[in-house]
PDB file of C-alpha atoms in Angstrom:
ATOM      1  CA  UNK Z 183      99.573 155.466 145.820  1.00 67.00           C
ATOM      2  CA  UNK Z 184     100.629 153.403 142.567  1.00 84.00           C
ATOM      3  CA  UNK Z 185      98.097 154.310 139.726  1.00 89.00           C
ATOM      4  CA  UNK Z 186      97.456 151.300 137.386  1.00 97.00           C
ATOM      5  CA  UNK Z 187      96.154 153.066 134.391  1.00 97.00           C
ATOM      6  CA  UNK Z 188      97.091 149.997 131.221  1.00 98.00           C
ATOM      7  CA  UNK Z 189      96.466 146.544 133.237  1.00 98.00           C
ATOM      8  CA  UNK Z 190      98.161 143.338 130.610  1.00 98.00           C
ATOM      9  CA  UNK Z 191      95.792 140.357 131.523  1.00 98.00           C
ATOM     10  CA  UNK Z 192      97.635 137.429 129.826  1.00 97.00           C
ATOM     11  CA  UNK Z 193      95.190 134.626 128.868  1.00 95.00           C
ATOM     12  CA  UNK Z 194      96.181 131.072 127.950  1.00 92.00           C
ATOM     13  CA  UNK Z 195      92.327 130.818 127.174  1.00 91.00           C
ATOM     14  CA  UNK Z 196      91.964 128.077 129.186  1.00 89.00           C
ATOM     15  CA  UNK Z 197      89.308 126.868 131.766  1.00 89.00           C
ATOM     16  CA  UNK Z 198      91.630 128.893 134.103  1.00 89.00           C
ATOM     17  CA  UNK Z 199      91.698 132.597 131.984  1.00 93.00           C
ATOM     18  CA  UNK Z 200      87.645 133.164 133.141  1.00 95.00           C
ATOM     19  CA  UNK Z 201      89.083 132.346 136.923  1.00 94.00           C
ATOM     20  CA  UNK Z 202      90.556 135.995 137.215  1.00 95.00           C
ATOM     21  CA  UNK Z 203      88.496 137.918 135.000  1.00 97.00           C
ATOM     22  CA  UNK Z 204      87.289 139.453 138.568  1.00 96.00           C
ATOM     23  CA  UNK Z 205      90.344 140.440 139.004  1.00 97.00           C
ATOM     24  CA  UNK Z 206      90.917 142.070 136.584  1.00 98.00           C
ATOM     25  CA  UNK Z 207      87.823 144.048 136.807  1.00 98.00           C
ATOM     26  CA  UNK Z 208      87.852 145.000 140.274  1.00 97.00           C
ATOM     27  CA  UNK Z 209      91.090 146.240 139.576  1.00 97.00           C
ATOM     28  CA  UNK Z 210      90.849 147.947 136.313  1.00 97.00           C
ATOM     29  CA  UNK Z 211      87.160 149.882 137.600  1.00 97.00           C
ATOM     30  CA  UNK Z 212      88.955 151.306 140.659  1.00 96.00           C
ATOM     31  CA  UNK Z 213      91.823 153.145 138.457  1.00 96.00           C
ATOM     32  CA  UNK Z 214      89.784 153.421 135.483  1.00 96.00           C
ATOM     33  CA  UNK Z 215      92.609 151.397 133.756  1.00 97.00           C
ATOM     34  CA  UNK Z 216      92.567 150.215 130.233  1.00 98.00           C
ATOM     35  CA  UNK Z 217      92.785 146.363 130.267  1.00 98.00           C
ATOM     36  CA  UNK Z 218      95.107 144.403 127.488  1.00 98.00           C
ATOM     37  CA  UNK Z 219      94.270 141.032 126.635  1.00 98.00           C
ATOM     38  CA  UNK Z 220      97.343 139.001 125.331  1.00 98.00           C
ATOM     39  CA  UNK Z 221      97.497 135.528 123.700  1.00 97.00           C
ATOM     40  CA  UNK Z 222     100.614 134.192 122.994  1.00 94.00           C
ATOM     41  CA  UNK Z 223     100.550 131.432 120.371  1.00 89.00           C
ATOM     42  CA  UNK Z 224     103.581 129.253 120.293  1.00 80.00           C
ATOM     43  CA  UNK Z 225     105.384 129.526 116.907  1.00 73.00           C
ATOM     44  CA  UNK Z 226     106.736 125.996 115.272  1.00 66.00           C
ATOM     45  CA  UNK Z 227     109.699 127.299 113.141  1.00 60.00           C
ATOM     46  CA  UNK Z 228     112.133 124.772 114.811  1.00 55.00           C
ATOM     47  CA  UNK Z 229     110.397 121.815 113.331  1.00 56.00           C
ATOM     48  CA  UNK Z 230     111.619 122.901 110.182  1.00 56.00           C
ATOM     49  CA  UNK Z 231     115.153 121.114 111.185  1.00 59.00           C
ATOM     50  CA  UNK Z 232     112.993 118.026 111.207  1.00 60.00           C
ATOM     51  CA  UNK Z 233     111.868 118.298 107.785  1.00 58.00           C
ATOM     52  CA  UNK Z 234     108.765 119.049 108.018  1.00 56.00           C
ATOM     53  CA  UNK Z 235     108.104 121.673 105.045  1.00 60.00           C
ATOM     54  CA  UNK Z 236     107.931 125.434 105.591  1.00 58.00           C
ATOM     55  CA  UNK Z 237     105.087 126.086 104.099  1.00 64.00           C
ATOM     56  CA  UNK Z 238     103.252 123.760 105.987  1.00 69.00           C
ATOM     57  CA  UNK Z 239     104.412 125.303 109.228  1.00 70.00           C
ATOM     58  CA  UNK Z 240     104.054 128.717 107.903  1.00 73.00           C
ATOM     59  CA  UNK Z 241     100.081 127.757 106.934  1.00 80.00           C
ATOM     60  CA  UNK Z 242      99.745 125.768 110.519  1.00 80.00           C
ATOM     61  CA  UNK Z 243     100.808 128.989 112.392  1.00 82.00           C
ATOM     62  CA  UNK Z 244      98.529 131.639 110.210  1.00 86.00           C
ATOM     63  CA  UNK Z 245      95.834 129.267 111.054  1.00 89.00           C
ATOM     64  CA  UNK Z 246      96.333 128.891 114.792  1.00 87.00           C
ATOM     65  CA  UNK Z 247      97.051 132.859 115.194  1.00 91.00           C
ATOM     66  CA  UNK Z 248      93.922 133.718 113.364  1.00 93.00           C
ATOM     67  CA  UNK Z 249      91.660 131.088 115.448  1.00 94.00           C
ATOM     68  CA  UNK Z 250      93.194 132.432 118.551  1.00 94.00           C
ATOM     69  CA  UNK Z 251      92.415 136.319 117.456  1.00 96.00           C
ATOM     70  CA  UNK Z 252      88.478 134.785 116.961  1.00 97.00           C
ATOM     71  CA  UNK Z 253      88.864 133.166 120.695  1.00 97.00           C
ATOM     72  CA  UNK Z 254      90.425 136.202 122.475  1.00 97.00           C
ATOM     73  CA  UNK Z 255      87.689 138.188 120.736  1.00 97.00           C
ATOM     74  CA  UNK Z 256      85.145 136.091 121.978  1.00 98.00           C
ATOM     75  CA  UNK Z 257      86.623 135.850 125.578  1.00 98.00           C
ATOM     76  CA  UNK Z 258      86.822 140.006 125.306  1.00 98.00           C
ATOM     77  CA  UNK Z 259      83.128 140.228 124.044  1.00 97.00           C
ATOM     78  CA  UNK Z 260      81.814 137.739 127.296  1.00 97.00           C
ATOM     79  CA  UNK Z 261      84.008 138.886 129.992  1.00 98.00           C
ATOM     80  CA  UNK Z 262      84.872 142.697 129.088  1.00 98.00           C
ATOM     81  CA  UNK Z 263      81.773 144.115 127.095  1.00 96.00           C
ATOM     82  CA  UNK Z 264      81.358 147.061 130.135  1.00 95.00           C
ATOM     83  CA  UNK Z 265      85.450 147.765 129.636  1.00 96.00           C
ATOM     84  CA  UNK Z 266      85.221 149.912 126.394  1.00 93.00           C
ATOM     85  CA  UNK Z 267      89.341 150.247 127.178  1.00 93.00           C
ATOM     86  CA  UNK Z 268      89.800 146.966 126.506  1.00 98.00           C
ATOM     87  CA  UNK Z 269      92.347 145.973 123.862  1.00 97.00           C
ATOM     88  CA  UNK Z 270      92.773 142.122 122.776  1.00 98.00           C
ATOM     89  CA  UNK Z 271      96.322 140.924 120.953  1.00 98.00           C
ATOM     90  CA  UNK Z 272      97.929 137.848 119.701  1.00 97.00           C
ATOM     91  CA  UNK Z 273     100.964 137.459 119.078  1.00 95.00           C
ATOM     92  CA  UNK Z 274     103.902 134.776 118.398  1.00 91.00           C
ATOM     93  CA  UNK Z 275     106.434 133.321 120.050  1.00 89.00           C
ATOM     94  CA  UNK Z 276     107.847 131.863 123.849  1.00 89.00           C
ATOM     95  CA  UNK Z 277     104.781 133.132 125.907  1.00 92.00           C
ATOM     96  CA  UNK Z 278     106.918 134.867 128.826  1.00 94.00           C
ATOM     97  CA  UNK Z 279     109.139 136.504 126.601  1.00 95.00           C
ATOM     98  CA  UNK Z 280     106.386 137.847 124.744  1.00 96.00           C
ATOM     99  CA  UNK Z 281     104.707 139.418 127.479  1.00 97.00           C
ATOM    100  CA  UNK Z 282     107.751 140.850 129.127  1.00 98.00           C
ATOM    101  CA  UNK Z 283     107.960 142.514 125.257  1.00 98.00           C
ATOM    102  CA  UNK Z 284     104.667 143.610 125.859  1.00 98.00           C
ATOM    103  CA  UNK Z 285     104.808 145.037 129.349  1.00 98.00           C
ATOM    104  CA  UNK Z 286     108.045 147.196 127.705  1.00 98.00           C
ATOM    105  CA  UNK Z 287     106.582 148.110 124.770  1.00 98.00           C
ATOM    106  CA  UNK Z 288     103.111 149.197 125.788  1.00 98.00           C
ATOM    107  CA  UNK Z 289     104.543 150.894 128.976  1.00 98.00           C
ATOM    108  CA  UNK Z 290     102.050 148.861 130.974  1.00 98.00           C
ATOM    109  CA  UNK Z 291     101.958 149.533 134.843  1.00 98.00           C
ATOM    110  CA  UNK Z 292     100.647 146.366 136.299  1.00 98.00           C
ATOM    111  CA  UNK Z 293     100.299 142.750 135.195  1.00 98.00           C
ATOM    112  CA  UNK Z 294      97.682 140.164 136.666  1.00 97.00           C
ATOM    113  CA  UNK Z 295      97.991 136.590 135.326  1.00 95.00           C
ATOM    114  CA  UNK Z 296      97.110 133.221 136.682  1.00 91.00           C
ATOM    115  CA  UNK Z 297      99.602 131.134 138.760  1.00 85.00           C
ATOM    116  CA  UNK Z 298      98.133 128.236 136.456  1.00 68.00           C
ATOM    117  CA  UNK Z 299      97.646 127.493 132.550  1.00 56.00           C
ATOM    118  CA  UNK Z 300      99.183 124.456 132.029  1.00 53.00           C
ATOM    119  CA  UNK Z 301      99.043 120.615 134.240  1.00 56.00           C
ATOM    120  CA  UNK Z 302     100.844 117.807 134.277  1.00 53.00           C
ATOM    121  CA  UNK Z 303     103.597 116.858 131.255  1.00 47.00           C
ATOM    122  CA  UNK Z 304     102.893 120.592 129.728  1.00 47.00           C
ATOM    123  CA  UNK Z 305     103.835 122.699 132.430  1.00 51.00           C
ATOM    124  CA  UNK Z 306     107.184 120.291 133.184  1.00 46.00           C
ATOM    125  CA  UNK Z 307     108.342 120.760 129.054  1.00 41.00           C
ATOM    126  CA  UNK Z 308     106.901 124.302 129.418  1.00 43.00           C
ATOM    127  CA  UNK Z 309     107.820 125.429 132.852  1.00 55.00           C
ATOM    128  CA  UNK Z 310     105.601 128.241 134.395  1.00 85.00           C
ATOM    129  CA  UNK Z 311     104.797 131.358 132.867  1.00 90.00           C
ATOM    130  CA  UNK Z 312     103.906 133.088 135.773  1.00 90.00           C
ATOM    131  CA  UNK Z 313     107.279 132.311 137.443  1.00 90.00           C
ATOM    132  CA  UNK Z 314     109.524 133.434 134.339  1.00 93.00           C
ATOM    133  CA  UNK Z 315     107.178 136.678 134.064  1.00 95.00           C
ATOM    134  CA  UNK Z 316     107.598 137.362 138.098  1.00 93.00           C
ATOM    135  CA  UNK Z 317     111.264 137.551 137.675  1.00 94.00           C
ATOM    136  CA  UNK Z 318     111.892 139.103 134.830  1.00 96.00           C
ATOM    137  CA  UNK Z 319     108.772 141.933 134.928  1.00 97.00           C
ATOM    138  CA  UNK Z 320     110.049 145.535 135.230  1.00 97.00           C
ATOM    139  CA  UNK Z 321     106.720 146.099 136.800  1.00 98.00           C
ATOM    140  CA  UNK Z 322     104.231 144.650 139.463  1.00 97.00           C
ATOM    141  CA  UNK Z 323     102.918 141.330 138.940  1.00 96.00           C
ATOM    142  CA  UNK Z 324      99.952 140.198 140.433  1.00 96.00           C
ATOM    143  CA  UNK Z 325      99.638 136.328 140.168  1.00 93.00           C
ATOM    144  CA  UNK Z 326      96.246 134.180 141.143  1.00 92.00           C
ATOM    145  CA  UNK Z 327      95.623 130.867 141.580  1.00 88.00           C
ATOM    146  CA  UNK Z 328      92.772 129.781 139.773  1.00 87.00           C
ATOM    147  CA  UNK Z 329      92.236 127.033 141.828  1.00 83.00           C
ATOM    148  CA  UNK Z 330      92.060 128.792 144.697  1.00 80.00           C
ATOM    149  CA  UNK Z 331      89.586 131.642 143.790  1.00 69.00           C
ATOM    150  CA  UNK Z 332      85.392 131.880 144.450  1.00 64.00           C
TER     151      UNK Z 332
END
């Protein structure tokens, strides 16, 4: 059988992200896995071809990446204090192309991610994570609705 030893749990830290922490867990105790927590904050350089000032944008996105870093610590520290291999990252940019990054670079053998994040208008403009990370993952993705779960 498969070993799952580094487990990427990507977290849009919304009401959804606590909906699979069992999942993660259940999964993660039985292979004694080391769990990855990863936040990926949207970057805004293309409204610079609106004129809207670099700086500004530059400032906006340090500011959002460092509040995120405090909320994915947080959401580490309540849901993953008994996972000492836990690791939490942020990082910029399109959020399924920065996982599928991550899942390369970190060598990571499984991924378990919500069917859900976003609703409505968001996910239309947005389109689904979880369907752009199915098809492109080089590894196993295990998706859960958090609408569905106990």
């Amino acid at each position: 059988m498969k070993e799952f030893k580094r487990i990427l749990f990507p977290v849009d830290l919304s009401e959804s992200s606590p909906k699979i922490v069992s999942y993660v867990q259940a999964i993660a105790e039985k292979f004694e896995s080391k769990i990855h927590l990863l936040f990926a904050a949207r970057v805004f350089e293309y409204f610079a071809s609106i004129y809207v000032p670099l700086p500004s944008i530059g400032e906006f996105e340090k500011e959002v990446i460092e509040g995120a870093e405090r909320r994915l610590y947080e959401f580490m520290d309540q849901y993953f204090s008994e996972f000492v291999n836990t690791k939490a990252v942020v990082v910029a940019g399109d959020a399924s192309e920065e996982i599928i990054n991550y899942i390369e670079d970190k060598h990571i053998d499984l991924v378990i991610m919500g069917t859900h994040g976003r609703k409505g208008m968001d996910k239309i403009l947005f389109g689904s994570v979880a369907e752009r990370v199915v098809k492109a993952s080089p590894v196993p993705v295990m998706v859960v609705n958090p609408y569905k779960t106990d």
